[in-house]
Tab-separated table of N, CA, C and O in Angstrom:
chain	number	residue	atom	x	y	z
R	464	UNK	N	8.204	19.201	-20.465
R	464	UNK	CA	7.363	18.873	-21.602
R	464	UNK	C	7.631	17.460	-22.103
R	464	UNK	O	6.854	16.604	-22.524
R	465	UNK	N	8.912	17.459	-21.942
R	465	UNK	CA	9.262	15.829	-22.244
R	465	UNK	C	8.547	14.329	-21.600
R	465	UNK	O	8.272	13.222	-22.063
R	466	UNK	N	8.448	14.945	-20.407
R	466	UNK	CA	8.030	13.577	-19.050
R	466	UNK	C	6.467	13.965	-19.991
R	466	UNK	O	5.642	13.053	-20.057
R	467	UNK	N	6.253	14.843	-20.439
R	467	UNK	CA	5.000	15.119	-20.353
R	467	UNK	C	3.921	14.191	-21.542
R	467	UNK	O	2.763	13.776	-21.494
R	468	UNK	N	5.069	14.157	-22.606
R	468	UNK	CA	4.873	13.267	-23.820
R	468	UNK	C	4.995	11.752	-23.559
R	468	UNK	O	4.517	10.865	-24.265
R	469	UNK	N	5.539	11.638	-22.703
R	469	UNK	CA	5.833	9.907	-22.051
R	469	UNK	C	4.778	9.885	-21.417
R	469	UNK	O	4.090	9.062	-22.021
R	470	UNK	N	4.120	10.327	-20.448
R	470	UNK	CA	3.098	10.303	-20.049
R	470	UNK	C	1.845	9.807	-20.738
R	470	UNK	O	1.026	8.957	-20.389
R	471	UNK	N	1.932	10.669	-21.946
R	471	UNK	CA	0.780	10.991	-22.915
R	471	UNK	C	0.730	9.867	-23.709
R	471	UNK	O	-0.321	9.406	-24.153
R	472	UNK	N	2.216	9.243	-23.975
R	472	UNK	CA	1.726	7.606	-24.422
R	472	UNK	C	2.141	6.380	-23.782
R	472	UNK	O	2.720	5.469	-24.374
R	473	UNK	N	1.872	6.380	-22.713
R	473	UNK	CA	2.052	4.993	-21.387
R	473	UNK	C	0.652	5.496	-21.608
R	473	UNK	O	0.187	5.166	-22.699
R	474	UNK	N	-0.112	6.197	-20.856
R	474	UNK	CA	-1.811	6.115	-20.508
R	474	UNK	C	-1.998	6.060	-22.371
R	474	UNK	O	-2.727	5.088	-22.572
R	475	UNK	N	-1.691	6.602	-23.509
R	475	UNK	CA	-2.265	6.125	-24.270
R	475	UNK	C	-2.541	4.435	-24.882
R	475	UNK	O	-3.532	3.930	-25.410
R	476	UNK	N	-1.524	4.012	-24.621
R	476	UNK	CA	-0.968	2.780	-24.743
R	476	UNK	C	-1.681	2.396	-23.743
R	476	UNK	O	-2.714	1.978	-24.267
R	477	UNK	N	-1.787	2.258	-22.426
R	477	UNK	CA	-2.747	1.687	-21.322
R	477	UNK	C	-4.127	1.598	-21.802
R	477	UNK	O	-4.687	0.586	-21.379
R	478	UNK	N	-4.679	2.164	-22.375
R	478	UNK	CA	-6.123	2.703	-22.485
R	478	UNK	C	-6.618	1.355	-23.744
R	478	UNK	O	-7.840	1.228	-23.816
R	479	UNK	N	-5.993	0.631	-24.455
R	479	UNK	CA	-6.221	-0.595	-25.040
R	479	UNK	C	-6.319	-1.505	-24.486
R	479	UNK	O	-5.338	-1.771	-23.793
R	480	UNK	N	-7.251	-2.297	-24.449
R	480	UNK	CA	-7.341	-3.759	-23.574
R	480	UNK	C	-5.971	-4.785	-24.143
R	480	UNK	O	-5.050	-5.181	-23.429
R	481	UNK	N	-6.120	-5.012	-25.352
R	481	UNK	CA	-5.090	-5.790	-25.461
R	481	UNK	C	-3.953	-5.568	-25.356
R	481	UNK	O	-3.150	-6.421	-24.977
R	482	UNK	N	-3.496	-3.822	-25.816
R	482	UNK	CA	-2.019	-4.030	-24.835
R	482	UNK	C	-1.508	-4.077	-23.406
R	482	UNK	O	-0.311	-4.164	-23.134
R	483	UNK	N	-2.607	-4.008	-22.397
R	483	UNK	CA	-2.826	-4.182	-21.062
R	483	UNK	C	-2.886	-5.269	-21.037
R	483	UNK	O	-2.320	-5.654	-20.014
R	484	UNK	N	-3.578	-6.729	-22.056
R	484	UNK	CA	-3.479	-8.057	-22.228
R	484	UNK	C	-1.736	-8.344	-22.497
R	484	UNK	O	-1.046	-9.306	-22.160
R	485	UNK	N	-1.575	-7.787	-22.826
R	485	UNK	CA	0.018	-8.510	-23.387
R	485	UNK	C	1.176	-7.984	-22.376
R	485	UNK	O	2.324	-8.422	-22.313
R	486	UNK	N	0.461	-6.678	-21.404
R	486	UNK	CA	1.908	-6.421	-20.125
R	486	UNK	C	1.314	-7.514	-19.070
R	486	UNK	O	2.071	-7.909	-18.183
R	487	UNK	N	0.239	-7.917	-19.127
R	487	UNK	CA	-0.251	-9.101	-18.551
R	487	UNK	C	0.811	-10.139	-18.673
R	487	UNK	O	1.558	-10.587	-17.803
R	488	UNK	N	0.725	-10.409	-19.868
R	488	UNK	CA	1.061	-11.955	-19.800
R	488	UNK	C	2.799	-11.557	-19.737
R	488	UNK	O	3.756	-12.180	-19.277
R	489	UNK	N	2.714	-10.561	-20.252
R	489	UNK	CA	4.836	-10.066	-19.697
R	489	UNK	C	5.279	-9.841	-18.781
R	489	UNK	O	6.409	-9.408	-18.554
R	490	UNK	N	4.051	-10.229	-17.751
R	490	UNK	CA	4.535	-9.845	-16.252
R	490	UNK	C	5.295	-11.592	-15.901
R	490	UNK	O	6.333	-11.811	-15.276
R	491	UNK	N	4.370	-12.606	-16.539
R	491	UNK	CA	4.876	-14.087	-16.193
R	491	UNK	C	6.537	-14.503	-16.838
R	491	UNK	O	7.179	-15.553	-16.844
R	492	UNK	N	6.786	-13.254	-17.294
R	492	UNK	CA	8.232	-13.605	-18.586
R	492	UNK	C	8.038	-12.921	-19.876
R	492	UNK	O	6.976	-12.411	-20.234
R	493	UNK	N	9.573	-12.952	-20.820
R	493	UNK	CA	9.919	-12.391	-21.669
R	493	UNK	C	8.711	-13.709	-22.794
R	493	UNK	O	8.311	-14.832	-22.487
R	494	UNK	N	8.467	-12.838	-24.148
R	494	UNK	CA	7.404	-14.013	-24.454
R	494	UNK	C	7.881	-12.941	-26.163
R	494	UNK	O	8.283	-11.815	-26.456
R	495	UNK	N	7.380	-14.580	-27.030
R	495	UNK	CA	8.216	-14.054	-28.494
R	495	UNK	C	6.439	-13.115	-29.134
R	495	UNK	O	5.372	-13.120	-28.521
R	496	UNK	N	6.694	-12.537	-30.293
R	496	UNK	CA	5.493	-12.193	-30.910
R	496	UNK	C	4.385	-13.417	-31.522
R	496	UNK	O	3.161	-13.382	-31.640
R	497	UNK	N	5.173	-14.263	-31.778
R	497	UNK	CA	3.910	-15.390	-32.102
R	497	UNK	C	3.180	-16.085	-30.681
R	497	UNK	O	1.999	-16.429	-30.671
R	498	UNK	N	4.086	-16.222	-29.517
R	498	UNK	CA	3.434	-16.760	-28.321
R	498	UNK	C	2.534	-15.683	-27.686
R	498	UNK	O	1.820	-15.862	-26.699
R	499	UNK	N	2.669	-14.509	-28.406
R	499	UNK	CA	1.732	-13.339	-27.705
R	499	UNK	C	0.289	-12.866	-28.683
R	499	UNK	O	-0.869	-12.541	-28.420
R	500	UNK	N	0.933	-13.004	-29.656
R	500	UNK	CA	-0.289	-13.406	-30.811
R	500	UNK	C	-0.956	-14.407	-30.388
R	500	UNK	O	-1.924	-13.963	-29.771
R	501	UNK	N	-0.956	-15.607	-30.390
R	501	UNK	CA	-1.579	-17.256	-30.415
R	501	UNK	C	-3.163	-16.900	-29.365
R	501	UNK	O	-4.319	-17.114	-29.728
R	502	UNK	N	-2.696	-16.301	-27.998
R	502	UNK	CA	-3.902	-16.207	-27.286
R	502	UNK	C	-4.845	-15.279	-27.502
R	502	UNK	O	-6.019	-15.259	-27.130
R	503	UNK	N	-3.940	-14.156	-28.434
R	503	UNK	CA	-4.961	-13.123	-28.416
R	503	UNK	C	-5.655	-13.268	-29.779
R	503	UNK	O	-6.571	-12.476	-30.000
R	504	UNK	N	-5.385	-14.054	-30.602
R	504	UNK	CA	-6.229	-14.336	-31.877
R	504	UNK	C	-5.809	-13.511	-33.060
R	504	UNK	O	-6.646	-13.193	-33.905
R	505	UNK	N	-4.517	-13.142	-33.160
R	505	UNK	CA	-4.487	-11.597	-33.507
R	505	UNK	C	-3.627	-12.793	-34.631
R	505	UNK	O	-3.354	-13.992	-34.577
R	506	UNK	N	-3.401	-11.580	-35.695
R	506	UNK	CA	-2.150	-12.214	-36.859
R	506	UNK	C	-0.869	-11.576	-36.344
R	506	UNK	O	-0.839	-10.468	-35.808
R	507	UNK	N	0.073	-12.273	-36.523
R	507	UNK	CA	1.542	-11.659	-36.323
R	507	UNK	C	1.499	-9.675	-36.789
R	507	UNK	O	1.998	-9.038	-35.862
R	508	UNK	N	1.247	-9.191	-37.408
R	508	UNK	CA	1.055	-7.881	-38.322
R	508	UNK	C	0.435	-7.531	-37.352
R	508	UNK	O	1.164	-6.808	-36.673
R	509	UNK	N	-0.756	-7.681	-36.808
R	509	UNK	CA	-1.445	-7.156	-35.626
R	509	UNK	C	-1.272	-6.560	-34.731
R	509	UNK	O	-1.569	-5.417	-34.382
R	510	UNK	N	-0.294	-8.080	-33.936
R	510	UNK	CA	0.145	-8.078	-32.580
R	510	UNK	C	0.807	-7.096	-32.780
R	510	UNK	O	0.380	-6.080	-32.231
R	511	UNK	N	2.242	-6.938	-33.715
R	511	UNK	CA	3.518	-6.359	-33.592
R	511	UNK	C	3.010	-4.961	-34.264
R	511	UNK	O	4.025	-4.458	-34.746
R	512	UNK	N	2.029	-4.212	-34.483
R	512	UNK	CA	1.561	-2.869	-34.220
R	512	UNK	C	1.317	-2.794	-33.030
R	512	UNK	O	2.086	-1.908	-32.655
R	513	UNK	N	0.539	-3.264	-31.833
R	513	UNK	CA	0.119	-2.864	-30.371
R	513	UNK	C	1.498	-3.165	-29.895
R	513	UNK	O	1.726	-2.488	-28.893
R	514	UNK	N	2.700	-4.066	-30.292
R	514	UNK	CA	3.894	-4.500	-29.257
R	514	UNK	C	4.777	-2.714	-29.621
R	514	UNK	O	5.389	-1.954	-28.870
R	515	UNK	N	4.435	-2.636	-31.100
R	515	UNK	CA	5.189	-1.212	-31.597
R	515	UNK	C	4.647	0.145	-30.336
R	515	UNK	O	5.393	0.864	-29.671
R	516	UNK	N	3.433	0.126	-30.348
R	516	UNK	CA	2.610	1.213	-29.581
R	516	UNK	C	3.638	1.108	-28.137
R	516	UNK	O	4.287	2.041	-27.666
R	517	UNK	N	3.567	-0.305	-27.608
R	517	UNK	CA	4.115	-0.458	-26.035
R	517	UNK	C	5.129	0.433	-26.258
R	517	UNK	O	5.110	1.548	-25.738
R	518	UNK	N	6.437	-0.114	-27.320
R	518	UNK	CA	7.427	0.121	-27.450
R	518	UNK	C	7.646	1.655	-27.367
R	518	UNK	O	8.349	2.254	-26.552
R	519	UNK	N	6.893	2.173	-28.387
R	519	UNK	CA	6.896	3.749	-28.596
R	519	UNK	C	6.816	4.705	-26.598
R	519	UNK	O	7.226	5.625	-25.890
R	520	UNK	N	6.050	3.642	-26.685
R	520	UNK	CA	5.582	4.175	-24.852
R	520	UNK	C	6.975	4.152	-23.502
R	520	UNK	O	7.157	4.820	-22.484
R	521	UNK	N	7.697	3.072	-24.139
R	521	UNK	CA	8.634	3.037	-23.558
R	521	UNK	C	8.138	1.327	-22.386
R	521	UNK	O	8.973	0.732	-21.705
R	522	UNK	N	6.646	0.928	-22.488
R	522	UNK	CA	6.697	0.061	-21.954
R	522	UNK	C	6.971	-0.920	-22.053
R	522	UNK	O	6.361	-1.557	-21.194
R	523	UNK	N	7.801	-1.766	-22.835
R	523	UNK	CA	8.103	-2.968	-23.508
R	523	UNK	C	9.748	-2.508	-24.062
R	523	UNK	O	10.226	-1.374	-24.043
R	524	UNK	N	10.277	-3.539	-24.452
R	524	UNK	CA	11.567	-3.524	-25.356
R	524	UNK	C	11.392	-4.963	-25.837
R	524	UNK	O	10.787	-5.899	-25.313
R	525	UNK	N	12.070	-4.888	-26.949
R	525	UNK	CA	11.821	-5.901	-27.974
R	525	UNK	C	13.464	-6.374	-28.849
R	525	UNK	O	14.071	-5.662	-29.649
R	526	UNK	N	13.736	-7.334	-28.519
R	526	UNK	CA	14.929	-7.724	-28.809
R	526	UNK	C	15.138	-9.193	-30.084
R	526	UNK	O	14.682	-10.273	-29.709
R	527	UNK	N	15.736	-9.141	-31.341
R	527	UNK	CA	15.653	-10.029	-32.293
R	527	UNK	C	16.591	-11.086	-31.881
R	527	UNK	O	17.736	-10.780	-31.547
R	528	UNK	N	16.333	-11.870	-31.880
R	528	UNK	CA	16.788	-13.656	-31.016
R	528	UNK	C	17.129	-14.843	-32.090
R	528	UNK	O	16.736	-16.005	-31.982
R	529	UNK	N	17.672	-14.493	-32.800
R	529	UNK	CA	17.568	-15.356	-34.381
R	529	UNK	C	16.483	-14.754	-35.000
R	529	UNK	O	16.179	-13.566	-35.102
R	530	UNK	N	15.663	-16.312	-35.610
R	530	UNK	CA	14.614	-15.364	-36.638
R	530	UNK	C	13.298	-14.733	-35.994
R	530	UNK	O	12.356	-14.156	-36.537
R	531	UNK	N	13.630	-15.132	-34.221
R	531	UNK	CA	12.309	-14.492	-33.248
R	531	UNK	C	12.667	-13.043	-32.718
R	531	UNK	O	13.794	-12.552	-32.658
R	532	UNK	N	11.248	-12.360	-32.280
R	532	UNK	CA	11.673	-11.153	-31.826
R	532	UNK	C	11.044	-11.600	-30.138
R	532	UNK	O	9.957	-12.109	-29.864
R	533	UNK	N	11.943	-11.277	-29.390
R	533	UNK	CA	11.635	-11.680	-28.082
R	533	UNK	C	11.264	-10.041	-27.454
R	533	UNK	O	11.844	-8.979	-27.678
R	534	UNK	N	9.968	-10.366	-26.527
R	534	UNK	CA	9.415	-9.149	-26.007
R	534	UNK	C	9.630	-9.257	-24.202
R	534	UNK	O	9.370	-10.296	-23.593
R	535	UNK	N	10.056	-8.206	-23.636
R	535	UNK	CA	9.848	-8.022	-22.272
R	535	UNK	C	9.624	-6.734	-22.025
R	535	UNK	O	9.823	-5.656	-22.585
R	536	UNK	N	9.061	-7.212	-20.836
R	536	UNK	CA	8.897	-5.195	-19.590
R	536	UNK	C	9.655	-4.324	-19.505
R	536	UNK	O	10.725	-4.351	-18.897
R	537	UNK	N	9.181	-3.414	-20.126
R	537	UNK	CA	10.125	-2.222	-19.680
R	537	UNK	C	9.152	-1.306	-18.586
R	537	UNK	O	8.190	-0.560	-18.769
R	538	UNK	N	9.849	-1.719	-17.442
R	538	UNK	CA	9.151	-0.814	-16.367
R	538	UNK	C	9.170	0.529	-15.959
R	538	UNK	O	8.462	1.060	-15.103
R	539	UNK	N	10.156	1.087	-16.740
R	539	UNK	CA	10.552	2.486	-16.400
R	539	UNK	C	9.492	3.353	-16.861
R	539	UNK	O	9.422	4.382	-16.189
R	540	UNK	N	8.672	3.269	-17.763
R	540	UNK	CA	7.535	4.101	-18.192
R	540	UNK	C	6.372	3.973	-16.869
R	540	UNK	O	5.755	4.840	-16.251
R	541	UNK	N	6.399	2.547	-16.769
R	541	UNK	CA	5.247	2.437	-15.322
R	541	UNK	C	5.632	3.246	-14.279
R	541	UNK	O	5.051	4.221	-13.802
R	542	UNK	N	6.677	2.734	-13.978
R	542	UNK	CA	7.051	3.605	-12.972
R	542	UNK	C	7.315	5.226	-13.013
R	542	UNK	O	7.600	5.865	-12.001
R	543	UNK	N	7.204	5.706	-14.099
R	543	UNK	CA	6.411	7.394	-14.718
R	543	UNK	C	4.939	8.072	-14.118
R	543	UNK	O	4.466	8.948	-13.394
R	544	UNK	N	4.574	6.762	-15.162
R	544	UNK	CA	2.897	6.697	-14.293
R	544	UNK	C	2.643	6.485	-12.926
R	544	UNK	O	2.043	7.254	-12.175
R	545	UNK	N	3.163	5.339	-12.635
R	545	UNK	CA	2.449	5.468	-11.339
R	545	UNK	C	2.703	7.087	-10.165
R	545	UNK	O	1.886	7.771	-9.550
R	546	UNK	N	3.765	7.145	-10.259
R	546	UNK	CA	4.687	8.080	-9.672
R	546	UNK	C	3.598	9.187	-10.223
R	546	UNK	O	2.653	8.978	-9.463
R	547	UNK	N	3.276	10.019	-10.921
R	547	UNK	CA	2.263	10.905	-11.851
R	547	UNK	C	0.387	10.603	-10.998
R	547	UNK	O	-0.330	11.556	-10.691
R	548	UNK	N	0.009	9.256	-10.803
R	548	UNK	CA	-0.927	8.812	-10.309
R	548	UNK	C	-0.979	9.139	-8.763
R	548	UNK	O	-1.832	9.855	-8.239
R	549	UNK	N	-0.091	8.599	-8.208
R	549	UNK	CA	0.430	8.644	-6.695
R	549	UNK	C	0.360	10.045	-6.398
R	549	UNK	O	0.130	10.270	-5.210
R	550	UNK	N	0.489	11.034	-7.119
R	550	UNK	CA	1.036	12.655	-7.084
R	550	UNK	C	-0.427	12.985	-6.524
R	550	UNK	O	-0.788	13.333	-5.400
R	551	UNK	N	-1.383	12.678	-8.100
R	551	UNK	CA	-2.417	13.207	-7.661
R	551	UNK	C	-3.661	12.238	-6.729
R	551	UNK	O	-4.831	12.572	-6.543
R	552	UNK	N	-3.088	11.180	-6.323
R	552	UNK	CA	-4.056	10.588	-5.584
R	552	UNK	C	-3.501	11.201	-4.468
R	552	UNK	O	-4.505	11.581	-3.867
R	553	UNK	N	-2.444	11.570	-3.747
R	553	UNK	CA	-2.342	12.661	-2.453
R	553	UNK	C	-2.780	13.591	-2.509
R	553	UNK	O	-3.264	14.196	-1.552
R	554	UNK	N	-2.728	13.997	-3.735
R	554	UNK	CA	-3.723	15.715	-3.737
R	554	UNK	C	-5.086	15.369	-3.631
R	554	UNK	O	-5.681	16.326	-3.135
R	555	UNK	N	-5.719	14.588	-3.833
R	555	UNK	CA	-7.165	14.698	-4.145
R	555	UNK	C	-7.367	14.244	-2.817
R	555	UNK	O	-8.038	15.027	-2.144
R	556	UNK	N	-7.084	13.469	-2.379
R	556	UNK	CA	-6.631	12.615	-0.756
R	556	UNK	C	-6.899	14.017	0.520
R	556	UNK	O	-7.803	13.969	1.355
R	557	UNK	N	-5.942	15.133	0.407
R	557	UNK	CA	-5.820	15.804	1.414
R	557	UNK	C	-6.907	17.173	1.048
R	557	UNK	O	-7.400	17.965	1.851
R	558	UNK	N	-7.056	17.123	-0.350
R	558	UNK	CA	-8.580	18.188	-0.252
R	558	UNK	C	-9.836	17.345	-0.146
R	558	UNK	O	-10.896	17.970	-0.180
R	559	UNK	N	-9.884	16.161	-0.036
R	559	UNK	CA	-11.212	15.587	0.902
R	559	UNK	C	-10.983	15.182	1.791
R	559	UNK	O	-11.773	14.306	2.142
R	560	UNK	N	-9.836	15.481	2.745
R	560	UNK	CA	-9.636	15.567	3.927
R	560	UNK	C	-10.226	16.549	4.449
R	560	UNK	O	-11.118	16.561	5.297
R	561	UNK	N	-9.610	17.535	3.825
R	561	UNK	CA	-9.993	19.255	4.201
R	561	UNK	C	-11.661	19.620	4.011
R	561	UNK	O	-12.296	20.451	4.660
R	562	UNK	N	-12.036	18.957	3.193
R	562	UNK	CA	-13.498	19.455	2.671
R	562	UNK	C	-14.234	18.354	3.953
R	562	UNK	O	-15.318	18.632	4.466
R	563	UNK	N	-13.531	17.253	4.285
R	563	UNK	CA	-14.379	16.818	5.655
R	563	UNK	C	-13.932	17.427	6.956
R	563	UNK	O	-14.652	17.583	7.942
R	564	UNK	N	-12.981	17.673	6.873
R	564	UNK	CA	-13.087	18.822	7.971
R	564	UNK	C	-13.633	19.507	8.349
R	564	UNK	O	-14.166	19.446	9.457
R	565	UNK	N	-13.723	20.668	7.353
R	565	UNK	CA	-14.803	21.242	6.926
R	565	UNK	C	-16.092	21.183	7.526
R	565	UNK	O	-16.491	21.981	8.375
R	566	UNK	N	-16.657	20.338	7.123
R	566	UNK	CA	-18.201	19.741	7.360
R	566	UNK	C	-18.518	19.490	8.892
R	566	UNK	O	-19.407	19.997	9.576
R	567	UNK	N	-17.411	18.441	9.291
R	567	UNK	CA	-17.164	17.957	10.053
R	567	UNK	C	-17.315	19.782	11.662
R	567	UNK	O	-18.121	19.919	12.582
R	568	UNK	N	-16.516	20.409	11.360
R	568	UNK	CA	-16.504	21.753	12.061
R	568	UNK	C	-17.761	22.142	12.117
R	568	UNK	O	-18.280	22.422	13.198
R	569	UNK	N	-18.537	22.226	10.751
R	569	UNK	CA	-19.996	22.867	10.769
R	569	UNK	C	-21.074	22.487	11.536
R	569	UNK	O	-22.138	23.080	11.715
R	570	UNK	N	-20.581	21.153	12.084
R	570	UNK	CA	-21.660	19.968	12.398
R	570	UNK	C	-22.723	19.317	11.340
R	570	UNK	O	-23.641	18.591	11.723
R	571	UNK	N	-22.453	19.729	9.664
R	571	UNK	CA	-22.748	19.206	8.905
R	571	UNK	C	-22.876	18.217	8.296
R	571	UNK	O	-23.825	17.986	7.548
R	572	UNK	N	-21.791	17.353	8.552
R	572	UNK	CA	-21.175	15.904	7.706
R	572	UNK	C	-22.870	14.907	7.432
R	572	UNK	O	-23.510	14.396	8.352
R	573	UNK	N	-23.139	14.878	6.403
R	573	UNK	CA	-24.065	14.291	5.866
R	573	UNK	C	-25.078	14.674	6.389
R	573	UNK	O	-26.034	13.922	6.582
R	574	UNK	N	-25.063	15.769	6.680
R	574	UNK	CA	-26.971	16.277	6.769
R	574	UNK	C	-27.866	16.790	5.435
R	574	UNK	O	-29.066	16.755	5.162
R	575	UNK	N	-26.619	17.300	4.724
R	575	UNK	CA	-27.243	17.643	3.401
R	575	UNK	C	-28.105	16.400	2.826
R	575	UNK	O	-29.327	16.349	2.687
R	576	UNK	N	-27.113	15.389	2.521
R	576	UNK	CA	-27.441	14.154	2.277
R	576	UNK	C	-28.735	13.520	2.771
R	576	UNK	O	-29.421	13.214	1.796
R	577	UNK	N	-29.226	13.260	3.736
R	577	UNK	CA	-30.494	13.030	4.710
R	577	UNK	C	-31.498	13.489	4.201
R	577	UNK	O	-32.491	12.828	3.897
R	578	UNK	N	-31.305	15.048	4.004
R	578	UNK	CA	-32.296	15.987	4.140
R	578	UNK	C	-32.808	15.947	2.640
R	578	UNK	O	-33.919	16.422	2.405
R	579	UNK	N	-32.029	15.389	1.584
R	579	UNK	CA	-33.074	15.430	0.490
R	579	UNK	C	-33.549	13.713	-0.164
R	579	UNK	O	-33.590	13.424	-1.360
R	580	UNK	N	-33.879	12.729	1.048
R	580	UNK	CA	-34.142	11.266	1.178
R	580	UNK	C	-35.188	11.525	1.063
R	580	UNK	O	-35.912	11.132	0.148
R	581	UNK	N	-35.652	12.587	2.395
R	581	UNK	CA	-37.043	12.679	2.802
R	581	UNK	C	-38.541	12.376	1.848
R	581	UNK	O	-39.646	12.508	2.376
């Protein structure tokens, strides 16, 4: 149930453009909250609610540097997801294998298809 809640906020957290904008630009390096604000137009208060969301997600960590808060990747949540993604892209993978098989045996494979062009 646990993996299950991490899950539930990496894809929630994914599902925002701009915090998908900001693991963007954290892929080039660790980057402070005002250099991550500046491009996205956002006010400091802004940004550092969506950097909070990453955080909560486990995708980001955020470390105070004097009076800056310095942001980097935390990959271990991605690597949740993807691993979760990968699972079911083999499953879905080997039952449309099977379902062309299938077809494929019947001598079917795209005749359905054809037959209502006409």
């Amino acid at each position: 149930m646990v993996q299950q809640q991490a899950l539930d906020r990496a894809f929630a957290a994914l599902a925002d453009e701009t915090r998908r904008g900001i693991l963007t630009r954290l892929g080039d390096g660790p980057a402070t909250i005002t250099e991550l604000a500046e491009p996205a137009g956002m006010t400091l208060t802004g940004l550092r609610k969506h950097v909070d969301v990453l955080e909560a997600a486990g995708l980001v960590t955020t470390e105070k540097v004097g009076r800056v808060r310095q942001v980097r990747l935390g990959t271990e949540r991605l690597d949740d997801a993807m691993a979760w993604i990968t699972f079911y892209q083999r499953l879905w993978e080997r039952r449309l294998d099977g379902l062309e098989a299938y077809f494929t045996l019947r001598g079917g494979a795209g005749d359905g298809a054809k037959g209502t062009e006409s």
